[in-house]
XYZ file of C-alpha atoms in Angstrom:
531
model
C 108.426 85.765 54.593
C 107.348 87.388 57.784
C 107.472 90.928 56.316
C 105.491 89.758 53.314
C 102.619 88.826 55.905
C 103.018 92.337 57.410
C 102.621 94.256 54.230
C 99.317 91.961 53.150
C 97.956 92.640 56.782
C 98.223 96.407 56.111
C 96.387 95.906 52.643
C 93.588 93.585 54.745
C 92.920 95.913 57.471
C 92.218 99.276 55.980
C 88.455 98.761 56.321
C 89.216 98.447 60.166
C 87.106 95.749 61.985
C 85.904 96.610 65.230
C 88.114 95.441 68.626
C 87.383 92.301 70.197
C 86.223 94.119 73.279
C 84.812 91.476 76.070
C 86.365 87.990 75.679
C 84.587 87.022 78.723
C 81.007 86.011 78.779
C 78.616 88.328 80.096
C 77.353 86.328 82.828
C 80.752 85.503 84.214
C 82.378 88.872 84.545
C 82.187 90.534 87.808
C 82.850 94.202 88.667
C 84.513 96.008 91.223
C 87.384 95.515 93.407
C 91.025 96.536 93.543
C 93.594 94.072 92.292
C 97.129 94.467 93.968
C 99.848 93.623 91.500
C 103.405 93.245 92.120
C 106.037 94.506 90.045
C 109.995 93.938 90.017
C 110.559 97.892 89.637
C 108.902 100.832 89.427
C 107.887 102.934 86.316
C 109.626 106.343 86.177
C 108.219 108.541 83.487
C 104.445 108.372 82.575
C 104.781 110.266 79.583
C 104.462 108.476 76.178
C 106.780 110.408 73.752
C 109.946 110.641 75.933
C 110.465 107.731 77.559
C 112.726 104.462 77.207
C 111.920 101.642 79.887
C 109.723 98.879 79.491
C 108.625 99.595 83.126
C 106.907 102.928 81.960
C 105.834 101.174 78.183
C 104.132 98.490 79.832
C 102.088 100.683 81.868
C 101.140 103.376 79.631
C 98.982 101.529 77.528
C 96.564 101.152 80.555
C 96.522 105.293 80.932
C 96.504 106.173 77.260
C 95.152 104.873 73.972
C 96.361 105.416 70.400
C 94.659 105.675 67.472
C 95.129 101.433 66.371
C 95.864 98.932 68.829
C 97.903 95.593 68.447
C 96.008 92.511 68.469
C 96.186 90.101 71.129
C 98.770 88.157 69.593
C 101.034 90.727 68.883
C 101.100 90.726 65.076
C 98.151 92.586 63.958
C 96.346 95.730 64.079
C 93.022 96.529 65.264
C 90.698 99.881 65.617
C 91.489 102.144 68.702
C 90.660 105.582 68.921
C 90.201 105.520 65.221
C 87.383 102.979 64.127
C 88.799 103.111 60.438
C 91.502 104.189 58.327
C 92.993 103.674 54.717
C 96.088 103.862 53.194
C 96.593 105.719 49.742
C 97.100 104.282 46.466
C 100.437 105.952 46.319
C 101.482 104.748 49.785
C 102.009 108.542 50.808
C 99.113 109.075 53.032
C 96.926 107.492 55.491
C 93.520 108.826 56.229
C 91.725 108.121 59.578
C 88.449 108.550 60.885
C 87.758 108.895 64.948
C 85.154 107.553 66.765
C 82.274 109.541 67.980
C 82.183 111.157 71.635
C 85.318 110.106 72.879
C 86.995 111.718 76.013
C 89.916 112.416 77.796
C 89.955 111.197 81.405
C 89.285 114.496 82.999
C 85.925 114.673 80.927
C 87.132 117.247 78.236
C 86.407 115.893 74.306
C 89.319 114.484 72.131
C 89.231 116.400 68.974
C 91.142 116.336 65.608
C 93.392 118.809 66.796
C 94.748 116.893 70.112
C 95.059 114.297 67.731
C 97.019 116.533 64.971
C 99.183 117.607 67.973
C 100.156 114.339 69.471
C 101.580 112.949 66.036
C 103.238 115.936 64.914
C 105.065 116.394 68.536
C 106.159 112.396 68.387
C 107.249 112.826 64.908
C 109.394 116.354 65.579
C 112.874 115.053 64.998
C 114.806 114.798 68.632
C 111.604 114.213 70.327
C 112.438 110.805 71.813
C 114.212 107.530 71.012
C 111.159 106.185 69.205
C 110.654 109.189 66.946
C 112.211 107.466 63.776
C 108.829 105.121 64.080
C 107.144 108.435 62.871
C 110.119 110.105 61.390
C 107.795 109.651 57.752
C 105.086 111.890 58.858
C 105.722 115.202 57.378
C 102.394 116.633 58.539
C 98.534 116.249 59.568
C 95.609 117.615 58.474
C 92.299 117.730 60.063
C 89.342 117.254 57.313
C 86.444 117.274 59.478
C 85.458 117.098 63.089
C 86.606 113.277 63.104
C 88.883 112.784 60.352
C 92.488 113.509 59.952
C 94.875 112.721 57.066
C 98.816 111.706 57.762
C 100.818 113.199 55.006
C 104.251 111.361 54.893
C 107.549 112.229 53.430
C 107.635 108.839 51.378
C 105.883 105.574 51.767
C 106.217 104.062 54.916
C 105.785 100.235 55.269
C 105.399 100.181 58.992
C 103.213 103.258 59.559
C 100.144 101.654 60.681
C 102.160 99.713 63.180
C 103.789 102.821 64.747
C 100.213 103.816 65.207
C 99.704 101.091 67.592
C 102.968 102.373 69.447
C 102.854 104.141 72.759
C 104.669 107.289 71.789
C 101.707 107.624 69.305
C 99.200 108.051 72.246
C 96.818 110.544 72.003
C 97.275 113.421 74.559
C 95.407 116.640 75.609
C 97.130 119.551 73.835
C 95.428 122.240 75.885
C 96.250 120.436 79.130
C 100.063 119.626 78.422
C 100.773 123.183 77.034
C 99.134 124.377 80.391
C 101.489 122.405 82.312
C 104.369 124.247 84.216
C 107.904 124.344 81.798
C 110.045 126.355 79.717
C 110.556 123.051 77.619
C 108.678 120.306 75.943
C 111.004 118.055 78.301
C 110.285 120.338 81.298
C 106.131 120.013 80.718
C 106.663 116.337 79.977
C 108.282 115.388 83.341
C 105.294 117.637 85.161
C 102.468 116.140 83.023
C 103.935 112.718 83.860
C 103.425 113.151 87.674
C 99.451 113.999 86.800
C 98.878 112.497 83.282
C 95.518 112.755 81.705
C 94.756 110.308 78.782
C 92.208 108.306 77.532
C 93.406 104.886 78.588
C 90.761 102.595 80.913
C 92.780 103.628 84.446
C 93.788 107.012 85.661
C 96.630 107.364 88.065
C 95.351 108.417 91.459
C 98.636 108.190 93.674
C 101.900 107.345 93.460
C 105.145 107.172 95.735
C 107.873 106.258 93.818
C 109.349 102.996 94.537
C 106.902 102.006 96.662
C 103.290 101.877 95.338
C 101.191 103.176 92.517
C 97.317 103.455 92.089
C 95.176 103.499 89.117
C 91.666 104.009 89.077
C 88.532 103.591 86.989
C 88.676 106.183 83.953
C 84.612 107.238 84.168
C 85.091 108.225 80.495
C 86.523 105.572 79.126
C 84.762 104.491 75.450
C 85.152 100.868 74.902
C 82.358 98.517 76.608
C 83.073 95.097 78.147
C 80.882 91.864 77.752
C 78.373 93.077 79.664
C 77.554 96.044 77.378
C 78.916 98.423 80.178
C 82.274 100.645 80.058
C 85.333 99.057 80.779
C 87.262 98.401 82.827
C 85.802 95.834 85.453
C 87.900 96.832 88.113
C 87.541 99.942 90.580
C 91.499 100.368 90.454
C 94.820 98.677 90.511
C 97.749 99.000 93.110
C 100.977 97.928 92.083
C 103.317 97.439 94.838
C 107.363 97.752 94.087
C 108.854 94.711 95.399
C 112.207 94.036 93.598
C 113.274 90.908 95.387
C 111.950 87.855 93.513
C 111.776 85.784 96.809
C 109.906 88.318 98.766
C 107.251 88.943 95.570
C 106.291 85.346 95.587
C 106.090 84.951 99.567
C 103.526 88.185 99.133
C 101.752 86.370 96.365
C 101.419 83.262 98.312
C 100.334 84.925 101.598
C 97.895 86.658 99.645
C 99.210 90.197 100.240
C 99.608 90.252 96.372
C 96.413 89.045 93.797
C 99.139 88.335 91.019
C 103.149 89.417 90.135
C 105.095 89.500 87.347
C 108.595 88.335 86.341
C 108.425 84.770 88.306
C 111.907 83.183 88.360
C 111.802 80.338 85.965
C 113.221 78.175 88.464
C 110.160 78.822 90.614
C 107.338 78.024 87.994
C 106.823 74.272 88.483
C 106.360 74.819 92.024
C 103.724 77.569 91.328
C 102.236 75.434 88.709
C 101.799 72.914 91.403
C 99.901 75.463 94.138
C 96.228 74.801 93.394
C 95.580 78.622 94.587
C 97.396 80.163 91.656
C 97.384 80.358 88.016
C 100.858 80.488 86.623
C 100.878 81.726 83.068
C 103.514 81.499 80.617
C 102.389 84.162 78.099
C 104.178 84.019 74.618
C 106.502 86.896 73.807
C 109.101 88.589 71.565
C 111.481 88.940 74.864
C 115.121 88.295 74.110
C 117.913 87.851 76.917
C 121.338 88.830 76.211
C 124.307 90.674 77.199
C 125.222 94.281 75.943
C 128.716 95.310 75.475
C 130.307 98.430 75.737
C 132.779 98.285 72.665
C 133.970 102.052 72.556
C 137.981 102.158 71.998
C 138.409 103.513 75.624
C 136.396 102.853 78.561
C 137.403 104.378 81.861
C 140.840 105.886 80.493
C 141.998 102.436 79.406
C 141.972 100.330 75.772
C 138.871 98.354 75.874
C 139.007 94.518 74.904
C 135.426 94.510 73.905
C 136.064 96.912 71.147
C 137.749 94.177 69.042
C 135.250 91.811 67.533
C 136.966 89.167 67.672
C 137.057 89.165 71.570
C 133.181 89.755 71.330
C 133.203 86.549 68.906
C 135.586 84.793 71.548
C 132.909 85.523 74.238
C 130.003 84.187 72.139
C 131.877 80.851 71.368
C 132.736 80.476 75.280
C 129.024 81.132 76.021
C 126.992 77.655 76.582
C 123.675 78.906 75.535
C 121.773 75.771 76.200
C 123.525 75.174 79.364
C 122.247 79.185 80.587
C 118.573 77.773 79.199
C 118.703 74.788 81.485
C 119.932 76.512 84.594
C 118.095 79.811 84.449
C 114.679 78.710 82.516
C 114.735 75.348 83.439
C 114.276 74.440 79.742
C 111.283 76.786 79.266
C 113.789 79.272 76.887
C 114.827 78.570 73.474
C 118.248 79.732 71.690
C 118.534 82.960 70.191
C 118.833 82.490 66.385
C 119.329 86.486 65.555
C 119.340 89.592 67.663
C 115.787 89.764 66.348
C 113.144 87.123 68.354
C 111.337 84.656 66.145
C 107.920 86.021 66.818
C 109.145 89.262 65.239
C 108.255 89.875 61.678
C 111.374 89.973 59.492
C 113.560 87.403 61.935
C 115.827 84.999 59.798
C 117.646 82.290 61.224
C 116.813 78.229 62.072
C 119.968 77.606 64.136
C 121.161 79.168 67.490
C 124.118 81.722 67.071
C 127.699 80.570 67.856
C 128.026 76.868 68.959
C 130.079 76.377 72.197
C 134.005 76.053 71.316
C 136.154 76.956 73.689
C 139.078 76.334 71.843
C 137.580 78.679 69.060
C 137.357 80.989 71.579
C 141.018 80.856 72.982
C 142.360 81.118 69.148
C 140.201 84.115 68.558
C 141.121 85.902 72.312
C 144.903 84.613 70.985
C 144.660 86.581 67.485
C 143.149 89.580 69.120
C 146.000 89.980 71.647
C 144.809 88.536 75.035
C 146.033 85.156 74.957
C 146.320 85.326 78.736
C 142.848 86.998 78.854
C 141.361 89.992 80.541
C 139.490 91.239 83.398
C 135.983 92.799 82.893
C 132.743 93.622 84.852
C 128.866 93.282 84.304
C 126.122 94.971 85.857
C 123.007 92.855 86.998
C 119.492 94.293 88.821
C 119.919 93.617 92.600
C 117.547 90.810 93.671
C 117.011 89.153 90.551
C 117.397 85.771 90.915
C 117.522 85.183 86.950
C 120.150 87.993 86.375
C 122.193 86.931 88.952
C 122.236 83.025 88.005
C 123.461 84.077 84.459
C 125.937 86.425 85.230
C 127.407 83.571 87.808
C 126.971 81.009 84.846
C 129.070 83.169 82.423
C 131.990 83.924 85.211
C 132.243 80.032 85.331
C 132.229 79.739 81.673
C 134.339 82.700 80.168
C 136.821 81.637 83.225
C 137.835 78.790 81.236
C 139.085 81.042 78.554
C 141.012 83.172 80.690
C 138.179 86.166 81.010
C 137.637 87.085 84.599
C 134.113 88.221 85.051
C 133.249 90.525 88.412
C 129.474 90.547 88.912
C 128.105 94.322 90.303
C 124.534 94.597 91.386
C 122.644 97.748 91.229
C 119.380 98.975 91.633
C 117.174 99.831 88.828
C 117.828 103.395 88.667
C 121.554 103.111 88.774
C 121.647 100.499 86.185
C 119.453 102.632 83.652
C 121.246 105.781 84.380
C 124.985 104.125 83.769
C 123.369 102.310 80.885
C 122.427 105.579 79.080
C 125.342 107.069 79.882
C 127.533 104.346 78.628
C 128.685 103.949 81.508
C 129.273 100.024 81.547
C 131.292 97.307 80.551
C 128.656 94.752 79.976
C 125.033 94.638 81.246
C 122.488 91.975 81.435
C 119.398 92.916 79.539
C 116.200 92.005 78.224
C 114.165 93.562 75.053
C 110.487 92.946 73.935
C 109.153 94.721 70.750
C 106.615 97.244 71.356
C 105.153 96.867 67.609
C 104.876 94.085 65.113
C 107.868 95.125 62.784
C 111.649 94.570 62.822
C 112.647 98.378 62.533
C 111.817 99.155 65.959
C 114.487 96.576 67.589
C 116.992 97.201 64.870
C 117.012 100.871 65.398
C 117.588 100.292 68.749
C 120.207 97.496 68.711
C 121.892 98.409 65.392
C 121.323 101.446 63.765
C 123.979 104.301 65.236
C 122.446 107.260 64.909
C 119.669 106.295 67.417
C 121.032 105.528 70.527
C 124.438 104.389 69.377
C 123.451 100.535 69.145
C 122.268 99.633 72.520
C 124.366 102.749 73.965
C 127.221 100.470 73.187
C 129.068 102.560 71.145
C 129.102 100.203 67.986
C 128.710 101.501 64.354
C 128.431 100.109 61.223
C 127.637 102.178 57.856
C 126.315 99.376 55.848
C 123.970 98.582 58.811
C 122.969 101.835 58.906
C 122.412 102.342 55.012
C 120.320 99.154 55.128
C 118.077 100.362 57.803
C 117.676 103.677 56.373
C 116.493 102.084 53.079
C 114.392 99.390 54.655
C 112.561 102.530 56.344
C 111.143 103.480 52.982
C 110.848 99.867 50.857
C 107.367 98.975 50.388
C 108.622 95.949 48.404
C 108.100 93.153 50.938
C 110.700 90.851 49.322
C 113.363 93.547 49.077
C 112.561 94.998 52.366
C 113.131 91.360 53.788
C 116.467 91.535 51.948
C 117.484 94.316 53.676
C 116.784 92.834 57.254
C 118.375 89.744 56.302
C 121.472 91.447 55.466
C 121.522 93.672 58.440
C 120.783 90.193 60.822
C 123.906 88.659 58.987
C 126.021 91.411 59.948
C 125.028 92.291 63.423
C 125.043 88.411 64.620
C 128.613 88.088 63.274
C 129.889 91.515 64.414
C 127.452 93.095 66.713
C 127.975 94.428 70.320
C 126.139 91.743 72.276
C 126.056 88.167 73.453
C 122.806 86.718 72.458
C 121.200 84.118 74.967
C 117.959 83.156 74.772
C 114.268 83.736 74.065
C 111.619 83.191 76.722
C 107.959 83.572 77.789
C 106.526 86.089 80.125
C 106.036 84.177 83.362
C 103.214 85.857 85.297
C 101.784 84.410 88.400
C 97.685 85.523 89.602
C 95.462 83.932 91.834
C 92.661 82.195 90.508
C 90.501 84.682 91.255
C 91.987 86.858 88.611
C 90.541 86.748 85.017
C 91.103 88.385 82.150
C 94.655 89.610 82.563
C 96.832 89.768 79.491
C 100.451 90.336 78.511
C 100.923 90.327 74.910
C 103.822 89.207 73.099
C 104.641 92.869 72.619
C 104.892 93.302 76.359
C 101.827 95.505 77.204
C 100.235 94.517 80.688
C 96.296 94.586 79.890
C 94.410 95.205 82.900
C 90.729 96.642 81.187
C 89.195 93.666 81.192
C 90.681 91.924 84.235
C 88.367 91.067 87.187
C 88.289 89.549 90.049
C 85.603 87.057 91.501
C 84.872 86.783 94.960
C 86.838 84.166 97.178
């Protein structure tokens, strides 16, 4: 079982080996220069505890550090600001030793008090949608200048993974508390505009929805292959270019050194360009349709509230056809709402075979023999999302479901999604930790965000999830997640589509950039060779 591997890993890593800094030979790395990187959407909130979006999360690891880091394959743990750790025999406490002489980006020392404050703030009930990951922390004690102990309410099988997550980033207590604002939320919003962290980079300037510039943190603690402190680059300039075609044109012209989210339709073309390095990074990324399943939507009865309607939409969806159309065969069908790269995943067959007759039967049983009309939100300018929605429009029309497509900008999409003001939304998910509890809390646990903001609730799933949060027996915990997946895959508020890698295109003089399966964009060891 993958969950068994995860528990075994915890036992093996209590000693804490040193991180694998400097994957590149010392005689090949070059220092200096600014990387210009094209992003499809801007970040909105660069504070680690109270955020929710990947556009924020994937940048945070360059500004903030955590006590532990995920390994490059996204499945393990290695030291971060903590050089070693140990879980008590009863599983109810974790002791960690901080590195010597580590500093924040303003030059102030990182103290045990900063660590205690950061973790207690992250674990405070109600503090962010990811608080559940560290809800087991009851208190944090300081056991010396460089030592802390987490005291847990109960044994937590995922606590080490949680300490790699963005929301457990170590922040400067004094600087945060001195930030203007009457509430934690207000202080966080102000702090996010001028963040102080301990990651490899520092925010220099930010023109929202246009550019963001990061520069080298002069106090960063990790060394590169040449024995000098990382990062190798002087800085990174992020340019926000929502339109896929425009990003690629800017890459090809040399205005961008690299860019993300290449449409799969363009991957082979860019692979054939000798000036470019077209990467397909392994991922935990899943593509799906979120459904609003509340009984009423915009003052009318909601067809999507009926689980037979949701099942009908699944049977009416040719997942393999979409994979071929959108990913050109690069993607693979989802076999659970949890990606196949996530510990605890169960399933070896694609969910819901194509069966239009079955779809029509279910719609008739649900009282929609003549179909119904609905709407899907997609990100404006995103070729893949528009292609998927158009394919769904054609497929569902064959069973009487009329689908309108609404293109919106990222900010509008996010706002409406969080408010539950949507019928359907095309969505992607990537794990942030090597454990199934994160995606399950977001997709299925009603007490977090009402299951992908859908309004879906299943008491048995809620019970199993809460049970899994304390279950340290690997086989019993795996059984909990097996049951959750069986219920959710049959009744849940999504239409699962496919898994796919992260497509990133770089010029050939860009080296050392990594997007790990958990999504983090890692620029600490990125360098440019002279053209």
